[in-house]
Short mmCIF file of C-alpha atoms in Angstrom, two decimals:
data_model
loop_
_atom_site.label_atom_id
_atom_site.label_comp_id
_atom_site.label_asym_id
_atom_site.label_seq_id
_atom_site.Cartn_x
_atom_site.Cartn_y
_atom_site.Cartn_z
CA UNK A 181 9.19 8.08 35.85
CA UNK A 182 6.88 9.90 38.40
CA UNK A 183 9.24 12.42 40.59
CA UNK A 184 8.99 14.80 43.88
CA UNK A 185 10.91 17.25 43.87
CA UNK A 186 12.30 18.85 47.25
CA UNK A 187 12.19 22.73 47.22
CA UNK A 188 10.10 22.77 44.17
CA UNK A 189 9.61 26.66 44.18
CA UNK A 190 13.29 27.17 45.08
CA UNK A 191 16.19 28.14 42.15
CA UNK A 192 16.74 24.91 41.19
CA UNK A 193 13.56 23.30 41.66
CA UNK A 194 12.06 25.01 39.26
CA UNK A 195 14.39 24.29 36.95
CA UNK A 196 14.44 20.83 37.50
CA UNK A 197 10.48 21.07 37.21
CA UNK A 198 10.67 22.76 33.88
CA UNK A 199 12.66 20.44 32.73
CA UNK A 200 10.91 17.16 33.50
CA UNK A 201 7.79 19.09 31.87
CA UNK A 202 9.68 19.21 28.60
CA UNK A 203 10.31 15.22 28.81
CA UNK A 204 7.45 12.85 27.65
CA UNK A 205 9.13 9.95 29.77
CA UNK A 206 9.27 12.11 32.81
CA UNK A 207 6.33 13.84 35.53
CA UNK A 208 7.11 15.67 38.81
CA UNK A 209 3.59 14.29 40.94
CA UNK A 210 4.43 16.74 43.91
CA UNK A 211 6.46 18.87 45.64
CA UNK A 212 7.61 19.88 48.98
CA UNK A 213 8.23 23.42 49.47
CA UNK A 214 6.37 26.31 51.81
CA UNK A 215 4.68 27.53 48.80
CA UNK A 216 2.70 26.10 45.58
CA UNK A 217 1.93 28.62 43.53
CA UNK A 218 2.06 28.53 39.97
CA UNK A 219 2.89 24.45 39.84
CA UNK A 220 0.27 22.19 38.02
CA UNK A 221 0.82 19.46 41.10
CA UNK A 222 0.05 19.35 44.48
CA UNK A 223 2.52 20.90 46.67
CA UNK A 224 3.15 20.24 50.19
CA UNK A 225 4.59 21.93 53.13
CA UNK A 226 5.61 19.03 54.58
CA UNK A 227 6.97 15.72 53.07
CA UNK A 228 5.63 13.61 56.34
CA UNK A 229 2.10 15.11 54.83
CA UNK A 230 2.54 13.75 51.34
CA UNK A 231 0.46 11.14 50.20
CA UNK A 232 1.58 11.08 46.77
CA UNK A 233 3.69 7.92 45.50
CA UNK A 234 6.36 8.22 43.00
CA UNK A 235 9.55 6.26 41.58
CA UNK A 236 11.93 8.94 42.91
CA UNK A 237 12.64 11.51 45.09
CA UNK A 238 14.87 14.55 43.69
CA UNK A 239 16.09 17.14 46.78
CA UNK A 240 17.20 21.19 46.36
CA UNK A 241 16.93 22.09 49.57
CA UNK A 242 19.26 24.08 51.36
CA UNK A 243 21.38 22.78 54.33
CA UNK A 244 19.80 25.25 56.60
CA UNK A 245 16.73 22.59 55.71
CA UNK A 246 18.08 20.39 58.15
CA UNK A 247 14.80 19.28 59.61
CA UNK A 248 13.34 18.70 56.31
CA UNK A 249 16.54 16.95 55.04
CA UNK A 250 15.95 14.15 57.40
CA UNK A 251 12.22 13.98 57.13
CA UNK A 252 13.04 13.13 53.34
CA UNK A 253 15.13 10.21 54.01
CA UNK A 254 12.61 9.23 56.57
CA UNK A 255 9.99 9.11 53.87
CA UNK A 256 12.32 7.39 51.21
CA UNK A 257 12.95 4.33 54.33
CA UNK A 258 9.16 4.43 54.31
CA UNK A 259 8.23 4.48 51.20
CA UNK A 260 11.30 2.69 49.25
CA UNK A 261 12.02 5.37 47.01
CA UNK A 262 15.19 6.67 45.43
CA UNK A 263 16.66 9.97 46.55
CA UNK A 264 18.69 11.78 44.43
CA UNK A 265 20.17 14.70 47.19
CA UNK A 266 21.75 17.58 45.71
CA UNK A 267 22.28 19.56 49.08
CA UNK A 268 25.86 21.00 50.06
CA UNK A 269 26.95 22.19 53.40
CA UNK A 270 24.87 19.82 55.60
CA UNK A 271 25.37 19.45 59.37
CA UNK A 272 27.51 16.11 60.36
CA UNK A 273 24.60 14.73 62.14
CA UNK A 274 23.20 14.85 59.04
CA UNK A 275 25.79 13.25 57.12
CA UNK A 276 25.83 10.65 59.34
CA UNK A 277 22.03 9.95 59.09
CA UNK A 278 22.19 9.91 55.26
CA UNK A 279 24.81 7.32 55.08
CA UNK A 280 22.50 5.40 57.08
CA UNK A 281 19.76 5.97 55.00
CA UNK A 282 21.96 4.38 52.21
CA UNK A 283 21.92 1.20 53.77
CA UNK A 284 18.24 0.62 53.26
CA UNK A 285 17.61 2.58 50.14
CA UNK A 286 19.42 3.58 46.84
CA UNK A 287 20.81 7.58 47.25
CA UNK A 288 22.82 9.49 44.78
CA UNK A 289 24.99 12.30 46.02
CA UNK A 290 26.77 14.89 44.49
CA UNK A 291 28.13 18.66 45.27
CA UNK A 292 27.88 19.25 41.75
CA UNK A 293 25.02 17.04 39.46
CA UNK A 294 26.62 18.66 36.48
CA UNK A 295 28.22 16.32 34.18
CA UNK A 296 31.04 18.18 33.16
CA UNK A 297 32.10 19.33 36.51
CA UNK A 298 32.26 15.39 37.11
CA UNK A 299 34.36 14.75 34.19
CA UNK A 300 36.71 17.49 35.36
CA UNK A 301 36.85 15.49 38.44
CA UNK A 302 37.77 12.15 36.70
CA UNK A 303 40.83 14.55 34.52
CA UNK A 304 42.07 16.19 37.42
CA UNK A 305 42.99 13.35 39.15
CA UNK A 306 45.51 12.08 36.01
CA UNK A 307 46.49 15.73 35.96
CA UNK A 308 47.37 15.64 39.88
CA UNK A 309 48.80 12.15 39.80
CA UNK A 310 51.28 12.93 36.62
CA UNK A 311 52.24 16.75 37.97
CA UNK A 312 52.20 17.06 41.69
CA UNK A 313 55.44 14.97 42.01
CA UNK A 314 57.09 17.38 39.10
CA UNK A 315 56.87 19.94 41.99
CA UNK A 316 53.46 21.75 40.39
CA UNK A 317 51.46 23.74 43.24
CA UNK A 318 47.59 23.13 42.96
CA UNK A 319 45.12 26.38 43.41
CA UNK A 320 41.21 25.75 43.05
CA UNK A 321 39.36 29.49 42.25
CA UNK A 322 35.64 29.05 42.61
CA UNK A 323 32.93 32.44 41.71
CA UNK A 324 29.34 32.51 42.52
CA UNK A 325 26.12 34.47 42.97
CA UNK A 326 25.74 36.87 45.87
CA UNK A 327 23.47 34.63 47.89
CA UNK A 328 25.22 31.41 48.04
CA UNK A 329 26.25 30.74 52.00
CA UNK A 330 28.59 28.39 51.60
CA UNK A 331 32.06 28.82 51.44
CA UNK A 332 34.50 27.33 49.69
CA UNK A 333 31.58 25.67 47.40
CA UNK A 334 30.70 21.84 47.46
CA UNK A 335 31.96 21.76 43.63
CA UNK A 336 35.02 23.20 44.92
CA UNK A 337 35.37 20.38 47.82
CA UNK A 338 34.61 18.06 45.81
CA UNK A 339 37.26 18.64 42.94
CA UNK A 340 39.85 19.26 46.06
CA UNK A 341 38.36 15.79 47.46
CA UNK A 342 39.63 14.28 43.74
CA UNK A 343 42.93 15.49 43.79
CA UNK A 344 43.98 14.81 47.37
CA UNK A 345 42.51 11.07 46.64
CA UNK A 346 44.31 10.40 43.71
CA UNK A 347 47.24 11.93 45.78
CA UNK A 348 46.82 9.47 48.88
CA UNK A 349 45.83 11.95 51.14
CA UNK A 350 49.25 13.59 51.01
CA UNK A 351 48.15 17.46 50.55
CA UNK A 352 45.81 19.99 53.48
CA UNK A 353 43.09 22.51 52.35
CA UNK A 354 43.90 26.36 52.84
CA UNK A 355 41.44 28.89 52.72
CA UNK A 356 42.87 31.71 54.53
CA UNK A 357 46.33 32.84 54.25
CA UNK A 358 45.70 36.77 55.43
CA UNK A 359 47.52 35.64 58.72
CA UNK A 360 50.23 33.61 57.62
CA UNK A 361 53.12 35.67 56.67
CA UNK A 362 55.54 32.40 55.54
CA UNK A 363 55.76 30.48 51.78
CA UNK A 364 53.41 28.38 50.28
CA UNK A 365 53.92 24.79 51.19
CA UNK A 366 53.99 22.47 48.30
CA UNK A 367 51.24 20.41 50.30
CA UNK A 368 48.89 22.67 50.34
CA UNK A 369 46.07 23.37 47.66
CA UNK A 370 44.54 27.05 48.25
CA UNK A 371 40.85 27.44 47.85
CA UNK A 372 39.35 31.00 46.86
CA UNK A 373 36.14 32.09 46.91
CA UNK A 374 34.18 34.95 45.18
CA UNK A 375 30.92 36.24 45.37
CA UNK A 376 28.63 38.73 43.38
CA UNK A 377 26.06 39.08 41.34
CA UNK A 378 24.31 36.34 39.64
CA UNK A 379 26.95 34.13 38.53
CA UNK A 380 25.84 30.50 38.41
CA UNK A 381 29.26 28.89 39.17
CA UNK A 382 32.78 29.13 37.90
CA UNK A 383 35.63 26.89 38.96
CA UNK A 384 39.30 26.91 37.69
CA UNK A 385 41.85 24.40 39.09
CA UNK A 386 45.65 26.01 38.80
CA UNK A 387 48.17 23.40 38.12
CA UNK A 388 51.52 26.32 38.30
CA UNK A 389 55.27 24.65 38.21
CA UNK A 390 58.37 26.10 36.94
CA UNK A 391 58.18 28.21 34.02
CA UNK A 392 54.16 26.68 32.90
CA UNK A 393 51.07 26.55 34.47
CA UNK A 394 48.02 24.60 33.41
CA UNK A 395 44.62 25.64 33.47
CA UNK A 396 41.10 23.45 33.93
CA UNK A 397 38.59 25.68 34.05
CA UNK A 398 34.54 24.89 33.58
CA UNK A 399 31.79 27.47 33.69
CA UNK A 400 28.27 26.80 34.36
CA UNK A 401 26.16 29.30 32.02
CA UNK A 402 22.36 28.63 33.62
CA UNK A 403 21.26 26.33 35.92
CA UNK A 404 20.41 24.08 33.35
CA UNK A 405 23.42 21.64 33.33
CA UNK A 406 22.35 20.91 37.47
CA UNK A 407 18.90 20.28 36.02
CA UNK A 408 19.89 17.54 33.60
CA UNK A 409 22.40 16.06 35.42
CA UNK A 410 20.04 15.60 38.37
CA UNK A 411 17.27 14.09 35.98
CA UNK A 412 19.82 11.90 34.94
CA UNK A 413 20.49 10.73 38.15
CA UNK A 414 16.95 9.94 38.93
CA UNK A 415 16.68 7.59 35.73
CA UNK A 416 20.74 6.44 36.76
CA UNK A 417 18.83 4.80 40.40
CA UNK A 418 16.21 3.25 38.70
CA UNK A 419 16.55 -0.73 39.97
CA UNK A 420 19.78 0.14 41.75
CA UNK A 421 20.60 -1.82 45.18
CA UNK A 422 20.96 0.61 48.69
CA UNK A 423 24.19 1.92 48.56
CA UNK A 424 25.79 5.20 48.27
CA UNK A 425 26.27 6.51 44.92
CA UNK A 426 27.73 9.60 43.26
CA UNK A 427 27.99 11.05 39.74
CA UNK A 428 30.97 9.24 39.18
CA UNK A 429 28.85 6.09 39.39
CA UNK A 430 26.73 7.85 36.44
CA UNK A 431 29.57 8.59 34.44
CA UNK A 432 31.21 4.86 35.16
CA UNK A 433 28.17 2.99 34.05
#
């Protein structure tokens, strides 16, 4: 499976390079990124200067890459490839454009491409379903590195997103309570955020009733786990129809 990867000399595109390097079934053909140095492909500042073919695009950027964002699913239209976009935070516009995009070719999307975090999401809603009715409040914790930007983190949105599904859309996000000086209301599911150093992500979901509290809790120890997972998306689109998919489509199949 030949593979561009999106922000090849970022964090995670490295990581995902590395990786695919270490697989006989799998070669990254180019990258798109400001800088090449050190890769053994060519790498391009500019996807809509690329004139290198593959069976799947993998993105990293960041969602200040706005610009570039778009000019990848312009180029997947084109071309007819795969995208596998691991970006959080991105403008609505955006959003908007990639659904879209969807229509016309296949696109995984996830906050998170580890597969744990995704089979948290699958537990958490039984957890919500079985406890929020027994009166248990719901508080998501999420720590990372000192140079994420985002805030409260996609992984964090998206195990919310879970939970108030599986609830029908009956509890509200809170991330700031310094200014309200009343009780928690049972519909509400606090998110925290911390930042510091170089952790890679942390997130604990607080199920607290009467007299017990219950505890998920997963903890990303390298950036490894997004690697794989997004490599396993990439193989996951292989043949698939345009549509929409996320991890949970990957974890389904």
């Amino acid at each position: 499976m030949k593979i561009i990867v999106c922000g090849s000399s970022g964090r995670m595109g490295k990581v995902v390079c590395r990786l695919a390097a270490e697989n006989p079934e799998l070669e990254v053909v180019a990258g798109i990124d400001i800088t090449g140095e050190g890769m053994d492909f060519p790498v391009f500042d500019d996807i809509r200067v690329c004139d290198v073919k593959a069976d799947v695009i993998i993105s990293f950027l960041p969602p200040t890459a706005d610009a570039e964002t778009l000019a990848t699913m312009d180029y997947c239209i084109r071309h007819n490839t795969p995208l596998v976009i691991c970006t959080t935070g991105m403008p609505p516009h955006t959003e908007g454009e990639l659904e879209k995009a969807a229509e016309q070719v296949p696109i995984l999307r996830s906050a998170n491409m580890s597969l744990g975090i995704n089979l948290l999401s699958t537990l958490l809603k039984r957890a919500a379903q079985l406890l929020y009715d027994a009166d248990f409040d719901i508080e998501i914790f999420e720590k990372h590195h000192n140079k994420k930007i985002d805030s409260p983190s996609g992984t964090a949105l998206l195990l919310a997103d879970s939970i108030r599904n599986a609830l029908h859309d009956k509890v509200e996000y809170v991330t700031d309570r310094s200014t309200n000086h009343e009780k928690r209301a049972h519909n509400e599911i606090g998110l925290h955020a911390l930042r510091g150093g170089t952790i890679v992500g942390e997130h604990s979901v607080f199920f607290a009733g009467r007299d017990e509290v219950i505890e998920f809790t997963h903890i990303a120890q390298s950036r490894d786990v997004f690697g794989v997972g997004a490599l396993r998306a990439a193989k996951f689109l292989q043949g698939k129809n345009p549509k929409m998919y996320s991890m949970q489509d990957l974890i389904d199949f």
